[in-house]
Coordinates of C-alpha atoms and ligand atoms in Angstrom, one line a residue:
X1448 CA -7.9 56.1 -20.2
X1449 CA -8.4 55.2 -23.9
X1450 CA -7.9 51.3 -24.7
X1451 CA -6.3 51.1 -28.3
X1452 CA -6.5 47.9 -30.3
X1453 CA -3.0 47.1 -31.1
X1454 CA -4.2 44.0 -33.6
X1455 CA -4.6 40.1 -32.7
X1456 CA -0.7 40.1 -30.8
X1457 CA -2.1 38.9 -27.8
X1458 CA -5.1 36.4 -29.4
X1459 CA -5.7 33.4 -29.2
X1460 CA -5.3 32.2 -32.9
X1461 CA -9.1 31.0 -34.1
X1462 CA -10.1 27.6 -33.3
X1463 CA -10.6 25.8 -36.6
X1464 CA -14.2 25.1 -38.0
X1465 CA -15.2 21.8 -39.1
X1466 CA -18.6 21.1 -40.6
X1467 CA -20.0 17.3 -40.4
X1468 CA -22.7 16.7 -42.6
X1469 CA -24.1 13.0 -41.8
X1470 CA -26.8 10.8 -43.4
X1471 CA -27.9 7.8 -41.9
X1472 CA -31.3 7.3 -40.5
X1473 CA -30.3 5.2 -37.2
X1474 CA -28.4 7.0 -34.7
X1475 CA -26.6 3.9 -33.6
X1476 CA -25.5 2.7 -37.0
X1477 CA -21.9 2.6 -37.4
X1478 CA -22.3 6.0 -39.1
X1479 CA -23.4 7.4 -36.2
X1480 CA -20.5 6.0 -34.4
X1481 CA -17.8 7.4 -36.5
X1482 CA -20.0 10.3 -36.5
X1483 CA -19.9 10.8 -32.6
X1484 CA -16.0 9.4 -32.8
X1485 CA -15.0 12.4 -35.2
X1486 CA -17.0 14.9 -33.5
X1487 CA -15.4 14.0 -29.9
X1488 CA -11.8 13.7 -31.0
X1489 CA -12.3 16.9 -33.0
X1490 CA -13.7 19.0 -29.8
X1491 CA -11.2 17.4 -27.9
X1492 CA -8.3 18.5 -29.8
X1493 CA -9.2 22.2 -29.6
X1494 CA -11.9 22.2 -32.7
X1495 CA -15.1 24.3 -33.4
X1496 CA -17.7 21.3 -34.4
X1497 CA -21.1 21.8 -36.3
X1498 CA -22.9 18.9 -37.1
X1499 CA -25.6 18.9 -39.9
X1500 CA -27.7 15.5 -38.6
X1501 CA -29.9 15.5 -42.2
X1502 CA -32.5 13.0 -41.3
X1503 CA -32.3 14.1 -37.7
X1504 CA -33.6 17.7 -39.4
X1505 CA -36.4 16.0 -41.5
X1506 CA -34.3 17.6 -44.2
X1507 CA -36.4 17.7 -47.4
X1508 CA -34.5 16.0 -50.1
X1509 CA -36.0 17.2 -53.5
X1510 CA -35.8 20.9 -55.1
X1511 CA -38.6 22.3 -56.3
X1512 CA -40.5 25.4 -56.8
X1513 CA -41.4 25.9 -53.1
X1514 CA -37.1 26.4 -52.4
X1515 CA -37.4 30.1 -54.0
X1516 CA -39.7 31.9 -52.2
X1517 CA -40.0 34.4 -54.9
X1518 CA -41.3 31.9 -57.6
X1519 CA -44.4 32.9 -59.4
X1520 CA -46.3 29.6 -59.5
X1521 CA -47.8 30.2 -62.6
X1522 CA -44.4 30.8 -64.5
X1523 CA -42.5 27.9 -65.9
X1524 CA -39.8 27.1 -63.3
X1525 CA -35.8 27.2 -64.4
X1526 CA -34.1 25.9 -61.4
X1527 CA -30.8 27.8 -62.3
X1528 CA -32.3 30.9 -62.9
X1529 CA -34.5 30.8 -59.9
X1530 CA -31.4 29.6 -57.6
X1531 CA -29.3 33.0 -58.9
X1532 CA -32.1 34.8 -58.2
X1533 CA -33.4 33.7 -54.9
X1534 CA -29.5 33.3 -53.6
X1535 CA -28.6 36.7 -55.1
X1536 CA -32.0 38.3 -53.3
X1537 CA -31.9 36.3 -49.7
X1538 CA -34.8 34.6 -51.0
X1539 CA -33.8 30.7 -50.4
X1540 CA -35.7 29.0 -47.9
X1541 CA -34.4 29.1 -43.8
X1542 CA -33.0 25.7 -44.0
X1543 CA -31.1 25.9 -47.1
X1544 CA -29.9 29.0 -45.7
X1545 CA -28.5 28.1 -42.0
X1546 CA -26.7 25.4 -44.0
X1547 CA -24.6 27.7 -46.3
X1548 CA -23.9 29.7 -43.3
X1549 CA -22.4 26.4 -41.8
X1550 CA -20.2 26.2 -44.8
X1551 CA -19.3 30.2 -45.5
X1552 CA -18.1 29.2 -41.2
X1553 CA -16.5 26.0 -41.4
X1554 CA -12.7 25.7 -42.7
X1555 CA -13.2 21.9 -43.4
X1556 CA -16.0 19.5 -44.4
X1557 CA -16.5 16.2 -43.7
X1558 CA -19.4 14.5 -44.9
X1559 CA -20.5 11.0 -43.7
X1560 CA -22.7 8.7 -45.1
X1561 CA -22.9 5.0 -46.4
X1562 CA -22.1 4.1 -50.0
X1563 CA -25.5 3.7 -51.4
X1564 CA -26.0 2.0 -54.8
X1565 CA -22.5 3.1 -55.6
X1566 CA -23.1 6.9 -54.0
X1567 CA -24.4 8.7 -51.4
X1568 CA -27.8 8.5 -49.7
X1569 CA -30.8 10.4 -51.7
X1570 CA -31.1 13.0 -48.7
X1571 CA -27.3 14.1 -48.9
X1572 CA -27.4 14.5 -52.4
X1573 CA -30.8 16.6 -51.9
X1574 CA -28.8 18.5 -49.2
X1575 CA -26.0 19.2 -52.0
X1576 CA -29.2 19.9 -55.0
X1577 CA -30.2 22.6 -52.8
X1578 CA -27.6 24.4 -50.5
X1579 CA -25.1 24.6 -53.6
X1580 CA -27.0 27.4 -54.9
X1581 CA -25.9 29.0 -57.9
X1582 CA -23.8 32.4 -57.2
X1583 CA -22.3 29.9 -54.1
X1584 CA -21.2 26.6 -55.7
X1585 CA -21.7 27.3 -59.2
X1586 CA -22.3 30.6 -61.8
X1587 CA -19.2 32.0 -59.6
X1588 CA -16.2 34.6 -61.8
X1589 CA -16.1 35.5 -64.9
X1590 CA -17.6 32.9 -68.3
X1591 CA -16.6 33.7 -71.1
X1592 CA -14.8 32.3 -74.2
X1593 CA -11.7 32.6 -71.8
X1594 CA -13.1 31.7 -69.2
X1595 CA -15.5 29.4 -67.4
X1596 CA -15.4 30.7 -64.2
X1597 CA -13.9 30.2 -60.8
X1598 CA -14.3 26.5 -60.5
X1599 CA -12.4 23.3 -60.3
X1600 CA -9.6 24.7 -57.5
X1601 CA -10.9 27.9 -57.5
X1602 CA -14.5 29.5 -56.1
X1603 CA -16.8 30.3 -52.9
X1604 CA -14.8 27.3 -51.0
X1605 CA -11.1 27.6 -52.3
X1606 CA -9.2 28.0 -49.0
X1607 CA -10.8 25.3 -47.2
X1608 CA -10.6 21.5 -46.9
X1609 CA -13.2 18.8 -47.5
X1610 CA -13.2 14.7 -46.9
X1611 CA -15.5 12.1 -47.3
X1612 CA -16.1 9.4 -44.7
X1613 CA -17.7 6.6 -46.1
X1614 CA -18.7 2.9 -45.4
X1615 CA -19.1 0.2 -47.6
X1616 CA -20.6 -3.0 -47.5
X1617 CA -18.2 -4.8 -50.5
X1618 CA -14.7 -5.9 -49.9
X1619 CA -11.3 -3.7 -50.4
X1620 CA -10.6 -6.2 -53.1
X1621 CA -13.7 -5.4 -55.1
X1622 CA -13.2 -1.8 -54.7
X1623 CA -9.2 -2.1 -56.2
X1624 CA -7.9 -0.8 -59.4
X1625 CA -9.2 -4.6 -60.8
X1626 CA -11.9 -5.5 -58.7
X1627 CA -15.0 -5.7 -60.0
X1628 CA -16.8 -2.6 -58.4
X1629 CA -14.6 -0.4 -59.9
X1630 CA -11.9 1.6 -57.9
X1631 CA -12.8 3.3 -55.4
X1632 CA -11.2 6.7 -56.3
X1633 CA -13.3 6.6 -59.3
X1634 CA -16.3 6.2 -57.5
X1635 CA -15.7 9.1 -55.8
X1636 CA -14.6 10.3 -58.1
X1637 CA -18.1 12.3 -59.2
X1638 CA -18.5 13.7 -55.7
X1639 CA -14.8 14.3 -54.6
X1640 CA -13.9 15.9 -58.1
X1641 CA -17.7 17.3 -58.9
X1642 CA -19.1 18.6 -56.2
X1643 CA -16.4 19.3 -53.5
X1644 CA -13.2 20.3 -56.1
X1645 CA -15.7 22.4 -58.7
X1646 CA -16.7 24.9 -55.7
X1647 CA -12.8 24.6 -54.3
X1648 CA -12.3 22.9 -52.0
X1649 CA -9.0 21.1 -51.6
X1650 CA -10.0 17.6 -51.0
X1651 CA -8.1 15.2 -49.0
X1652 CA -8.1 11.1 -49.7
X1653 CA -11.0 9.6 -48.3
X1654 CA -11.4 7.6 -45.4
X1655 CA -13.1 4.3 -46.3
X1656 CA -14.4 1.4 -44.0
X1657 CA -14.8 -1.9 -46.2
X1658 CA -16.7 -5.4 -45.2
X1659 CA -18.9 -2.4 -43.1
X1660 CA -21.1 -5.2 -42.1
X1661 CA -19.2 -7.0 -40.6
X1662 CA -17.4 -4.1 -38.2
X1663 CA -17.6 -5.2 -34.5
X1664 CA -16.1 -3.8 -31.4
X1665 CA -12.6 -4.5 -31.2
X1666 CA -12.7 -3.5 -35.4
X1667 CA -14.3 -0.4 -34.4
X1668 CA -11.7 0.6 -31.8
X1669 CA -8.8 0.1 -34.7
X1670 CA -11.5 2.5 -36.9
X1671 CA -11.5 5.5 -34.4
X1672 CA -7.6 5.1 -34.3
X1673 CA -7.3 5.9 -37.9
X1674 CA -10.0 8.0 -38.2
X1675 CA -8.6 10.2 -35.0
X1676 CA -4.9 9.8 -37.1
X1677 CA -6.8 11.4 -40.5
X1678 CA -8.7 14.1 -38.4
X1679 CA -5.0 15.0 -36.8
X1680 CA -4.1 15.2 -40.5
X1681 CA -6.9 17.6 -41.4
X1682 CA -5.0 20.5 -42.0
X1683 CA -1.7 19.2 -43.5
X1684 CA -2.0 16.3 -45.4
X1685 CA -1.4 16.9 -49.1
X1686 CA -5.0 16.7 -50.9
X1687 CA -5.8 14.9 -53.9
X1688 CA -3.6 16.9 -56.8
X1689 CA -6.5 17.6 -59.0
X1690 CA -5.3 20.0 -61.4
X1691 CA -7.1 23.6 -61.5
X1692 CA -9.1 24.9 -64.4
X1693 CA -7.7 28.0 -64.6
X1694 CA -3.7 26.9 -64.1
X1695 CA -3.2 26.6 -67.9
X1696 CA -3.6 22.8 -68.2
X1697 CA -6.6 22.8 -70.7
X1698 CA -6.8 24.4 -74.0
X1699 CA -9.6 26.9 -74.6
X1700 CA -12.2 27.0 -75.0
X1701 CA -12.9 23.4 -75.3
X1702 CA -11.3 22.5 -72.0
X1703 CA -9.7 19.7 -72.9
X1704 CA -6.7 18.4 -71.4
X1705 CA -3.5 19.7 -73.3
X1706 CA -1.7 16.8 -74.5
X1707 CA 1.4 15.5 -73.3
X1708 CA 0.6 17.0 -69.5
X1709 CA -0.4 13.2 -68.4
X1710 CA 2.2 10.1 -67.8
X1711 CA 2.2 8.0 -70.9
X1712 CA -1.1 5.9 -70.9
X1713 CA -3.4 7.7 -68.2
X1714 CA -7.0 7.6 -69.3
X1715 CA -10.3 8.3 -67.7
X1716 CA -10.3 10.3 -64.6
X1717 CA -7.2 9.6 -64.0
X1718 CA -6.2 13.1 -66.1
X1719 CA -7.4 15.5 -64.0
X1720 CA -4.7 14.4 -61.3
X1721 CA -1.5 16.6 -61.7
X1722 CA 1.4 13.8 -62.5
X1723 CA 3.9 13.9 -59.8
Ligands
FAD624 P1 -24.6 -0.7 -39.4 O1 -25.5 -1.7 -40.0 O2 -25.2 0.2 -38.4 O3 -23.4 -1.5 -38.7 C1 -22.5 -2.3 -39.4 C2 -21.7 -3.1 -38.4 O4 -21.0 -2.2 -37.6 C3 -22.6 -4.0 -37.5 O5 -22.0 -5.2 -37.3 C4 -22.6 -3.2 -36.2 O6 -22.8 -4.0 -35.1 C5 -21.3 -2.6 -36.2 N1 -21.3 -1.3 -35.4 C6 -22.1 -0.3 -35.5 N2 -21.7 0.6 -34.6 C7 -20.7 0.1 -33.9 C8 -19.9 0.6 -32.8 N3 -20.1 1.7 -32.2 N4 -19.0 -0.2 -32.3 C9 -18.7 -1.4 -32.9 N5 -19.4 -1.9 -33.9 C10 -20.4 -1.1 -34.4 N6 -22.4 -1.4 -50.2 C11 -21.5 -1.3 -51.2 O7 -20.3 -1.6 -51.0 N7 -21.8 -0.7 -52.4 C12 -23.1 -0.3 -52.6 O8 -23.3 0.3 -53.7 C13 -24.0 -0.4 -51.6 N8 -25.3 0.0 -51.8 C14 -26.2 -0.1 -50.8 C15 -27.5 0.4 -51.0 C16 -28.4 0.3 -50.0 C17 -29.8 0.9 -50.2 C18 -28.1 -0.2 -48.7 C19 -29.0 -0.3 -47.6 C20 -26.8 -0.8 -48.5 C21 -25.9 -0.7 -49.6 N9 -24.6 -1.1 -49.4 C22 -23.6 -1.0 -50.4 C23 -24.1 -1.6 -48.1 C24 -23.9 -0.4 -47.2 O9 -22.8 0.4 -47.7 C25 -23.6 -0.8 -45.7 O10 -24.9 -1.4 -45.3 C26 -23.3 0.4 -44.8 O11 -22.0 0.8 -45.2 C27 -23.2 0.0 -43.4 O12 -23.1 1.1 -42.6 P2 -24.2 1.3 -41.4 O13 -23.8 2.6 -40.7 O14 -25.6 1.2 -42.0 O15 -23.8 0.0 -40.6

């Protein structure tokens, strides 16, 4: 008797990926709690769940010459060039490596960390430095004077979904549209619009815990309810509607916003969002 694959009728759909990446360097920080908190309610309801624990891996932080393994030492090192190269050439280190085969896998991202001097910690941004090699996260489609590429909505990552989950130690107030630490969305705005959006991401409002500090249990127990009510939410609710490089919204080559596409007085980051 022959067995014939008729397709996926009978399958089980795939479980959906998600990818933590966390930085803290205590394991019972309240990042680590809402670390463990996301990974449990994600397994429990019927996720895939990789975590990247980066100072749990010793991960190395800075990019240098010794992250292409092809680099002559005695030639003047141009980290671009030697990124295309090594990534083109499976010549990037192990580590580096493992990691962007946790995010070619993983249908969403979270990453975790606390806010740091207004951004993440050093050893998640040296995570980002050097798994977003160029050919992955950047140097992707077609530049030229009509094009610069498949970025900003479109690239290695369109098609999945990314979210930050940070805590901070300053008040909602300060982090308003007139507090004094700046707004929050424009904080983020560098690593929600720069590095998740450019590669393509589509990337959901973050979760953000305030007055972190001063978190204690029954505070925490109100923090996993929303934070198990944003995970429910991973795979529907509408991400932030940055506009797309490539959808016709800025002139060329310049890339400048085309006038008259914003509400009458948006400035600042504020253009990039599609007016609804
Ligand atoms: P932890 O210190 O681990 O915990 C905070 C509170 O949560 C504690 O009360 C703890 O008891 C409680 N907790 C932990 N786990 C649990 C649990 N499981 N159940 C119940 N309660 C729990 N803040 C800003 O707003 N802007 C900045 O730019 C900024 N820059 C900073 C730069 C540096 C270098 C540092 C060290 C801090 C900075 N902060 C800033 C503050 C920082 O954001 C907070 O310290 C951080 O968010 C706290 O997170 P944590 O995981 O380290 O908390």
């Amino acid at each position: 008797m022959s067995i014939v694959s008729t397709g996926s009728i009978d399958a089980a759909p795939r479980k959906k990926r998600v990818l933590i990446v966390y930085a803290h360097p205590e394991p019972q920080s309240l990042n680590g709690a809402l670390k463990d908190a996301m990974r449990e309610h994600l397994l429990a309801t019927g996720h895939e769940v990789e975590v990247t624990d980066l100072y749990a891996q010793g991960w190395k932080s800075a990019i240098d010459a010794d992250d292409f393994l092809q680099h002559d030492p005695d030639r003047r090192l141009q980290v671009i060039a030697a990124s295309g190269r090594a990534y083109a050439e499976g010549a990037l280190t192990e580590d580096v490596r493992r990691e962007q085969d946790k995010l070619r896998w993983a249908d969403a991202v979270i990453l975790q960390f606390p806010l740091w001097w207004f951004s993440m910690p050093a050893i998640l941004k040296g995570w980002i430095d050097r798994v977003y090699a160029y050919g992955l996260a950047y140097g992707v489609g077609e530049h030229s004077d009509r094009r610069w590429g498949d970025r900003y909505g479109e690239g290695s990552f369109a098609g999945k979904r990314a979210m930050l989950s940070v805590t901070a130690g300053g008040w909602r107030d300060h982090y308003s549209a007139r507090g004094i630490n700046g707004c929050i969305d424009d904080i983020l705005f560098p690593i929600n619009h720069g590095v998740l959006h450019y590669p393509g991401f589509d990337v959901l409002p973050s979760f953000v815990v305030y007055r972190s500090e001063r978190v204690d249990a029954a505070q925490f127990e109100r923090l996993r309810a929303q934070l198990h009510e944003r995970l429910d939410g991973l795979w529907t609710q509408a991400p932030i509607p940055y506009r797309q490089q490539n959808a016709g919204d800025y002139e060329l080559p310049s890339l400048r916003l085309k006038s008259g596409l914003e509400a009458p007085g948006t400035q600042g980051f504020r253009l990039h969002l599609r007016a609804e």
